[in-house]
Coordinates of C-alpha atoms in Angstrom, one line a residue:
Chain C
M1 CA -6.3 11.9 -26.4
I2 CA -3.7 9.6 -27.1
H3 CA -4.0 5.7 -27.3
A4 CA -2.9 3.7 -24.6
D5 CA -1.0 1.7 -27.0
D6 CA 0.8 4.5 -28.1
V7 CA 1.6 5.5 -24.7
F8 CA 3.3 2.3 -23.8
R9 CA 5.3 2.2 -27.0
V10 CA 6.7 5.6 -26.5
F11 CA 7.5 4.5 -22.9
E12 CA 9.0 1.3 -23.5
E13 CA 11.8 3.0 -25.7
H14 CA 12.8 4.7 -22.7
R15 CA 12.0 2.5 -20.0
G16 CA 15.5 0.9 -19.4
K17 CA 15.7 -1.2 -16.5
A18 CA 12.5 0.2 -14.7
I19 CA 10.4 -2.2 -12.9
V20 CA 6.5 -1.7 -14.1
T21 CA 3.3 -2.3 -12.3
T22 CA -0.1 -1.6 -13.5
G23 CA -3.7 -1.2 -12.7
G24 CA -6.9 -0.8 -14.7
V25 CA -7.0 -0.8 -18.2
A26 CA -3.1 -0.9 -18.5
G27 CA -2.9 -4.3 -16.7
R28 CA -4.4 -5.7 -19.8
K29 CA -2.4 -3.9 -22.3
W30 CA 1.1 -3.3 -20.9
P31 CA 2.2 -6.7 -21.4
Q32 CA 1.4 -6.8 -25.1
T33 CA 4.3 -4.0 -25.4
S34 CA 6.4 -4.9 -22.7
N35 CA 9.9 -6.2 -23.6
N36 CA 11.1 -7.1 -20.1
P37 CA 8.4 -9.2 -18.7
E38 CA 11.1 -10.1 -15.9
R39 CA 10.6 -6.6 -14.6
D40 CA 6.8 -6.4 -14.8
V41 CA 4.9 -7.1 -11.7
S42 CA 1.4 -7.6 -10.8
M43 CA 0.5 -6.3 -7.3
G44 CA -2.9 -7.1 -7.6
S45 CA -6.1 -4.7 -7.1
A46 CA -8.3 -3.7 -4.2
M47 CA -10.1 -0.3 -4.8
G48 CA -7.3 1.8 -5.9
Q49 CA -4.7 0.2 -3.9
T50 CA -1.9 -0.9 -6.6
T51 CA -0.9 2.7 -6.1
S52 CA -0.1 2.0 -2.4
A53 CA 1.7 -1.4 -3.4
A54 CA 3.4 0.5 -6.1
F55 CA 4.5 3.2 -3.4
G56 CA 5.7 0.4 -1.1
L57 CA 7.7 -1.2 -4.0
A58 CA 9.5 1.9 -4.4
L59 CA 10.4 2.6 -1.0
G60 CA 11.4 -0.8 -0.6
L61 CA 13.7 -0.7 -3.6
P62 CA 15.4 2.7 -3.5
D63 CA 18.2 1.9 -6.0
E64 CA 15.3 0.7 -8.8
K65 CA 13.5 2.9 -11.0
I66 CA 9.6 2.0 -10.2
V67 CA 6.8 2.9 -12.6
L68 CA 3.0 3.0 -12.2
F69 CA 0.5 3.0 -14.7
D70 CA -2.4 3.9 -12.8
S71 CA -6.1 4.8 -13.9
E72 CA -8.2 7.8 -12.8
G73 CA -10.9 5.4 -11.6
A74 CA -8.6 3.8 -9.2
L75 CA -7.0 6.9 -8.0
L76 CA -10.1 8.4 -7.1
M77 CA -10.9 5.3 -4.8
N78 CA -7.6 6.3 -3.2
L79 CA -6.5 9.6 -3.4
G80 CA -5.2 10.1 0.0
V81 CA -2.1 7.8 -1.1
L82 CA -0.8 11.3 -3.4
A83 CA -0.1 12.8 0.2
S84 CA 1.3 9.6 1.4
I85 CA 3.9 9.2 -1.5
A86 CA 4.4 13.1 -1.4
G87 CA 5.4 12.6 2.2
K88 CA 8.2 10.2 1.5
Q89 CA 9.4 11.8 -1.6
P90 CA 10.7 8.4 -3.2
K91 CA 13.2 9.7 -5.8
N92 CA 12.9 6.4 -7.9
F93 CA 9.1 6.8 -8.4
V94 CA 7.4 7.7 -11.7
H95 CA 3.5 7.9 -11.6
F96 CA 1.5 7.8 -15.0
L97 CA -2.0 8.1 -14.8
L98 CA -4.1 7.0 -17.8
D99 CA -7.0 9.2 -17.8
N100 CA -9.9 8.1 -20.0
E101 CA -12.5 10.0 -18.0
V102 CA -14.9 6.8 -17.4
Y103 CA -15.1 3.5 -15.9
A104 CA -14.0 1.6 -19.2
T105 CA -14.4 -1.9 -17.8
T106 CA -18.0 -1.3 -16.4
G107 CA -19.6 0.1 -19.8
G108 CA -18.2 3.6 -19.9
Q109 CA -19.8 5.2 -17.0
P110 CA -18.1 8.7 -16.5
V111 CA -16.1 9.0 -13.3
P112 CA -17.3 11.7 -11.0
N113 CA -16.5 15.2 -12.4
N114 CA -14.8 13.5 -15.0
T115 CA -13.8 15.9 -17.4
N116 CA -13.1 18.8 -14.9
I117 CA -10.5 17.3 -12.9
D118 CA -6.9 18.6 -13.2
Y119 CA -4.7 15.4 -11.9
A120 CA -1.6 17.1 -12.5
S121 CA -2.2 20.2 -10.8
M122 CA -3.4 18.1 -8.0
A123 CA -0.2 16.0 -7.6
K124 CA 1.8 19.5 -7.8
S125 CA 0.0 21.0 -4.9
I126 CA -0.1 17.7 -2.8
G127 CA 3.8 17.5 -3.0
Y128 CA 4.9 15.7 -6.3
P129 CA 8.1 18.1 -7.2
S130 CA 7.6 17.4 -10.8
T131 CA 4.2 16.7 -12.8
Y132 CA 3.3 16.8 -16.3
H133 CA -0.2 16.6 -18.3
F134 CA -0.3 15.5 -22.0
D135 CA -3.4 15.1 -24.1
N136 CA -1.2 14.6 -27.6
L137 CA 1.2 12.0 -28.1
E138 CA 4.0 14.2 -29.8
D139 CA 4.2 16.1 -26.2
L140 CA 4.5 12.9 -24.5
A141 CA 7.4 11.7 -26.6
T142 CA 9.4 15.0 -26.7
N143 CA 9.5 14.9 -22.8
I144 CA 9.5 11.4 -21.9
E145 CA 13.3 11.1 -21.9
T146 CA 13.3 13.9 -19.1
I147 CA 10.5 12.2 -17.3
M148 CA 12.4 9.1 -17.0
N149 CA 15.7 10.7 -15.7
E150 CA 14.9 12.9 -13.3
D151 CA 14.3 12.6 -9.7
G152 CA 10.8 11.8 -8.5
P153 CA 8.3 11.3 -7.5
V154 CA 7.2 12.6 -10.9
F155 CA 3.4 12.3 -11.8
V156 CA 2.5 12.4 -15.6
S157 CA -1.1 12.5 -16.2
I158 CA -2.2 11.3 -19.7
K159 CA -5.5 11.8 -21.1
I160 CA -6.3 8.7 -23.3
V161 CA -9.0 7.2 -25.5
P162 CA -11.3 5.2 -23.5
E163 CA -11.8 1.1 -24.8
I164 CA -15.1 0.4 -23.3
E165 CA -15.9 -3.6 -22.6
N166 CA -19.8 -4.1 -22.6
A167 CA -19.5 -7.8 -23.0
P168 CA -21.0 -9.6 -19.7
M169 CA -17.9 -10.2 -17.1
A170 CA -18.5 -14.1 -17.5
L171 CA -17.3 -13.9 -21.2
R172 CA -14.4 -12.0 -20.6
D173 CA -10.8 -13.2 -20.3
M174 CA -10.1 -11.8 -16.7
V175 CA -6.9 -13.9 -16.2
P176 CA -3.8 -11.6 -16.6
A177 CA -1.1 -13.0 -18.9
R178 CA 1.1 -13.8 -16.1
P179 CA -0.8 -14.4 -12.7
R180 CA 0.3 -12.2 -9.7
P181 CA 2.2 -14.8 -7.9
Q182 CA 4.2 -15.5 -11.1
T183 CA 5.0 -11.9 -11.5
I184 CA 6.1 -11.5 -8.1
K185 CA 8.4 -14.6 -7.9
E186 CA 10.2 -13.8 -11.1
L187 CA 10.7 -10.1 -10.1
R188 CA 12.3 -11.4 -6.9
E189 CA 14.6 -13.8 -8.6
E190 CA 15.8 -11.4 -11.3
L191 CA 16.5 -9.0 -8.1
G192 CA 18.3 -11.6 -6.1
I193 CA 15.7 -11.7 -3.3
S194 CA 15.0 -14.6 -1.6
Chain F
M1 CA -0.6 -0.3 42.3
V2 CA 3.3 -0.6 41.7
E3 CA 2.5 -4.0 40.2
Q4 CA -0.2 -2.5 38.0
Q5 CA 2.1 0.1 36.9
A6 CA 4.7 -2.5 35.8
A7 CA 2.5 -4.4 34.1
I8 CA 1.4 -1.7 31.8
L9 CA 2.2 -2.3 28.0
R10 CA 5.2 -0.1 27.4
P11 CA 5.7 1.5 24.1
E12 CA 9.5 0.0 24.3
T13 CA 8.2 -3.4 24.4
L14 CA 6.4 -3.2 21.0
V15 CA 9.8 -1.6 19.4
D16 CA 12.0 -4.4 21.0
E17 CA 9.4 -6.7 19.5
F18 CA 9.8 -5.3 16.0
K19 CA 13.3 -5.4 16.2
K20 CA 13.7 -8.9 17.3
N21 CA 11.8 -9.7 14.5
G22 CA 13.8 -7.9 12.0
V23 CA 11.1 -5.0 11.2
T24 CA 12.5 -2.4 8.7
H25 CA 9.5 -0.3 8.1
V26 CA 6.3 0.5 9.9
V27 CA 3.4 1.5 7.8
T28 CA 1.0 3.8 10.3
I29 CA -1.5 6.2 11.1
P30 CA -0.5 8.1 14.0
D31 CA -3.3 8.7 16.5
S32 CA -3.3 10.8 19.6
E33 CA -2.9 7.5 21.9
T34 CA 0.3 6.3 20.4
N35 CA 1.9 9.4 20.0
Y36 CA 4.6 8.5 22.2
L37 CA 5.1 5.1 20.6
Y38 CA 5.3 7.2 17.2
E39 CA 8.0 9.2 18.6
L40 CA 10.0 6.4 19.9
M41 CA 9.7 4.6 16.5
L42 CA 11.3 7.7 14.7
D43 CA 13.9 7.6 17.2
Q44 CA 15.2 4.3 15.7
D45 CA 17.8 4.4 13.0
W46 CA 17.1 0.7 11.8
L47 CA 13.3 1.4 11.5
D48 CA 11.8 3.5 8.8
V49 CA 8.2 4.9 9.5
V50 CA 5.7 5.3 6.5
P51 CA 2.6 7.8 7.5
I52 CA -0.2 6.7 5.2
S53 CA -3.6 8.8 4.9
R54 CA -6.0 6.0 5.4
E55 CA -5.9 2.7 6.5
G56 CA -6.9 1.1 3.4
E57 CA -3.7 2.0 2.0
S58 CA -1.6 -0.1 4.6
P59 CA -1.8 -3.6 3.3
G60 CA -0.9 -2.4 -0.3
T61 CA 2.0 -0.6 0.9
A62 CA 3.3 -3.4 3.1
L63 CA 2.8 -5.7 0.4
G64 CA 5.1 -3.4 -1.8
L65 CA 7.7 -3.3 1.1
A66 CA 7.4 -7.1 1.4
I67 CA 7.8 -8.0 -2.4
A68 CA 11.1 -5.8 -2.0
G69 CA 12.2 -8.3 0.6
K70 CA 11.8 -5.7 3.5
V71 CA 9.8 -6.5 6.6
P72 CA 6.9 -4.1 7.3
V73 CA 4.5 -4.2 10.1
V74 CA 1.3 -2.3 9.8
L75 CA 0.2 -0.5 13.1
I76 CA -3.2 0.9 12.7
Q77 CA -6.5 1.1 14.9
N78 CA -9.6 -1.3 14.6
T79 CA -11.9 1.5 13.0
G80 CA -9.1 1.7 10.2
M81 CA -8.8 -1.8 10.3
M82 CA -12.5 -2.4 9.3
E83 CA -12.4 0.4 7.1
A84 CA -9.3 -1.1 5.4
G85 CA -11.4 -4.7 4.7
D86 CA -11.0 -4.7 0.9
S87 CA -7.2 -3.9 1.1
I88 CA -6.7 -6.7 3.7
R89 CA -8.6 -9.4 1.6
G90 CA -7.1 -8.6 -2.0
M91 CA -3.4 -7.2 -1.1
A92 CA -2.6 -9.3 2.3
I93 CA -4.8 -12.3 2.6
D94 CA -4.6 -13.0 -1.1
A95 CA -1.0 -12.0 -1.8
G96 CA 0.6 -14.9 0.2
F97 CA 3.1 -12.7 2.0
P98 CA 3.5 -12.9 5.9
M99 CA 2.2 -9.6 7.3
V100 CA 1.7 -8.5 10.7
F101 CA -1.0 -6.1 11.7
V102 CA -0.7 -4.4 15.0
V103 CA -4.1 -3.3 15.9
G104 CA -5.4 -0.7 18.5
Y105 CA -8.3 -2.2 20.2
R106 CA -10.4 0.9 20.5
G107 CA -13.0 0.3 23.2
W108 CA -12.0 -2.7 24.5
T109 CA -12.5 -3.5 28.3
R110 CA -11.8 -6.0 30.1
R111 CA -13.9 -5.6 33.4
G112 CA -16.4 -3.1 32.3
V113 CA -19.3 -3.5 29.4
I114 CA -17.9 -2.6 26.0
R115 CA -20.5 0.3 24.7
D116 CA -18.2 1.2 21.7
S117 CA -18.9 -0.6 18.3
A118 CA -15.4 -0.3 17.4
A119 CA -14.7 -2.8 20.0
K120 CA -17.8 -4.8 19.5
Y121 CA -17.3 -5.6 16.0
T122 CA -13.2 -6.0 16.1
E123 CA -13.2 -10.1 16.8
P124 CA -16.1 -10.7 14.4
F125 CA -14.7 -8.9 11.6
L126 CA -11.1 -10.7 12.1
N127 CA -13.3 -14.0 12.3
A128 CA -15.2 -13.3 9.2
F129 CA -12.2 -13.0 7.7
G130 CA -10.6 -15.9 8.7
L131 CA -7.6 -14.0 10.3
D132 CA -5.7 -15.6 13.5
Y133 CA -5.1 -12.9 16.2
Y134 CA -3.0 -12.6 19.5
F135 CA -4.2 -10.3 22.6
V136 CA -1.4 -8.2 24.0
E137 CA -3.0 -6.5 27.2
N138 CA 0.1 -5.7 29.4
N139 CA 3.8 -5.8 29.2
T140 CA 4.0 -9.7 29.9
D141 CA 2.0 -10.2 26.9
G142 CA 4.9 -8.7 25.0
D143 CA 6.2 -11.8 23.2
R144 CA 3.0 -12.5 21.7
I145 CA 4.1 -10.5 19.0
T146 CA 6.6 -12.3 18.4
T147 CA 4.5 -15.4 18.1
A148 CA 2.5 -13.5 15.5
F149 CA 5.7 -13.0 13.5
E150 CA 6.2 -16.5 13.4
Q151 CA 2.9 -17.5 12.7
A152 CA 2.9 -15.1 9.6
R153 CA 6.2 -16.5 8.5
A154 CA 5.0 -20.1 8.6
T155 CA 1.7 -19.5 7.1
N156 CA 2.7 -16.6 4.6
R157 CA -0.2 -15.1 5.8
P158 CA -1.4 -12.0 7.6
V159 CA -1.8 -12.3 11.4
V160 CA -2.9 -9.6 13.8
V161 CA -2.1 -8.5 17.2
L162 CA -4.8 -6.9 19.3
I163 CA -3.3 -4.2 21.4
G164 CA -5.9 -4.0 24.4
D165 CA -4.4 -1.6 26.5
E166 CA -3.8 1.5 23.8
Y167 CA -5.6 3.9 26.2
H168 CA -2.8 3.6 28.9
G169 CA 0.5 2.3 27.4
F170 CA 1.3 4.3 24.5
N171 CA 2.0 7.8 26.1
R172 CA 3.8 9.2 28.7

């Protein structure tokens, strides 16, 4: 398993001008690594729908590389989106899945069948032309340049170390570093969209 | 009889309204009642049809397109709209973008008794979410779709168009 911070550090070196959006634990950790916040966008969340929003963004911005850091708990709520993405084959879309095998934000309960799901094979069989699975940092670092430069949609499943939260919800800082409307406004300004 | 046929909601009317309002993408799940409309949309070179796997995906997909500067419309059935409740909340109402949902009103009947619970709960669902809606029953109602787009743009909120004739107008 890999620490999410290490995933982000390796990715950031090869990010280029990619637009990055996040769901799950990545939403709180990625801003601490990102060097280009004008191209980070918060799409909101609704039972796994960040994936759909990233898909829509990829379709709407075919000349931009769109990167999603998804989580397995979110994806399990919206598995059909894999077929939707595969159906449209957005070449500019890189779909990372950070799989910690648990619902970390609710205390670490396992997701269904948590240790036995091969998400990369699932994505491959549903029609993603390129898929990867990593459970050690070296393999990820070796392949990240290829991943970021090949035609998508690319699916990258990564086993990460769970960082479980048990504090009562009222005591957690749930507000993202930059609220959704601000990230959307700044991204659109960056891209010249009125 | 001729007058009744002329009044039937034509698929071309919906496509014309989409074009008039600058729609670029239709996020949809095809169903048997809308097959001709689906084929007609595929024939339009200015329109990209985005098939999805379940209606809950539609608000998020449309939001991504809207952020990208595109003009999406969501085309689904009332059953799927109810399934998509939390997505409508989180990715449409809370997102602050204009978004038009064209929703097939399954089970609705003007003159008979509504027995289909899909129809029974459709308008209460929209009212519970505080969503304004316009009813399109026949071809002469088509310009209400433009009204819905105008309201969505003015308020940066989703607006719904209920298609009350889906069992007649979308097939040939």
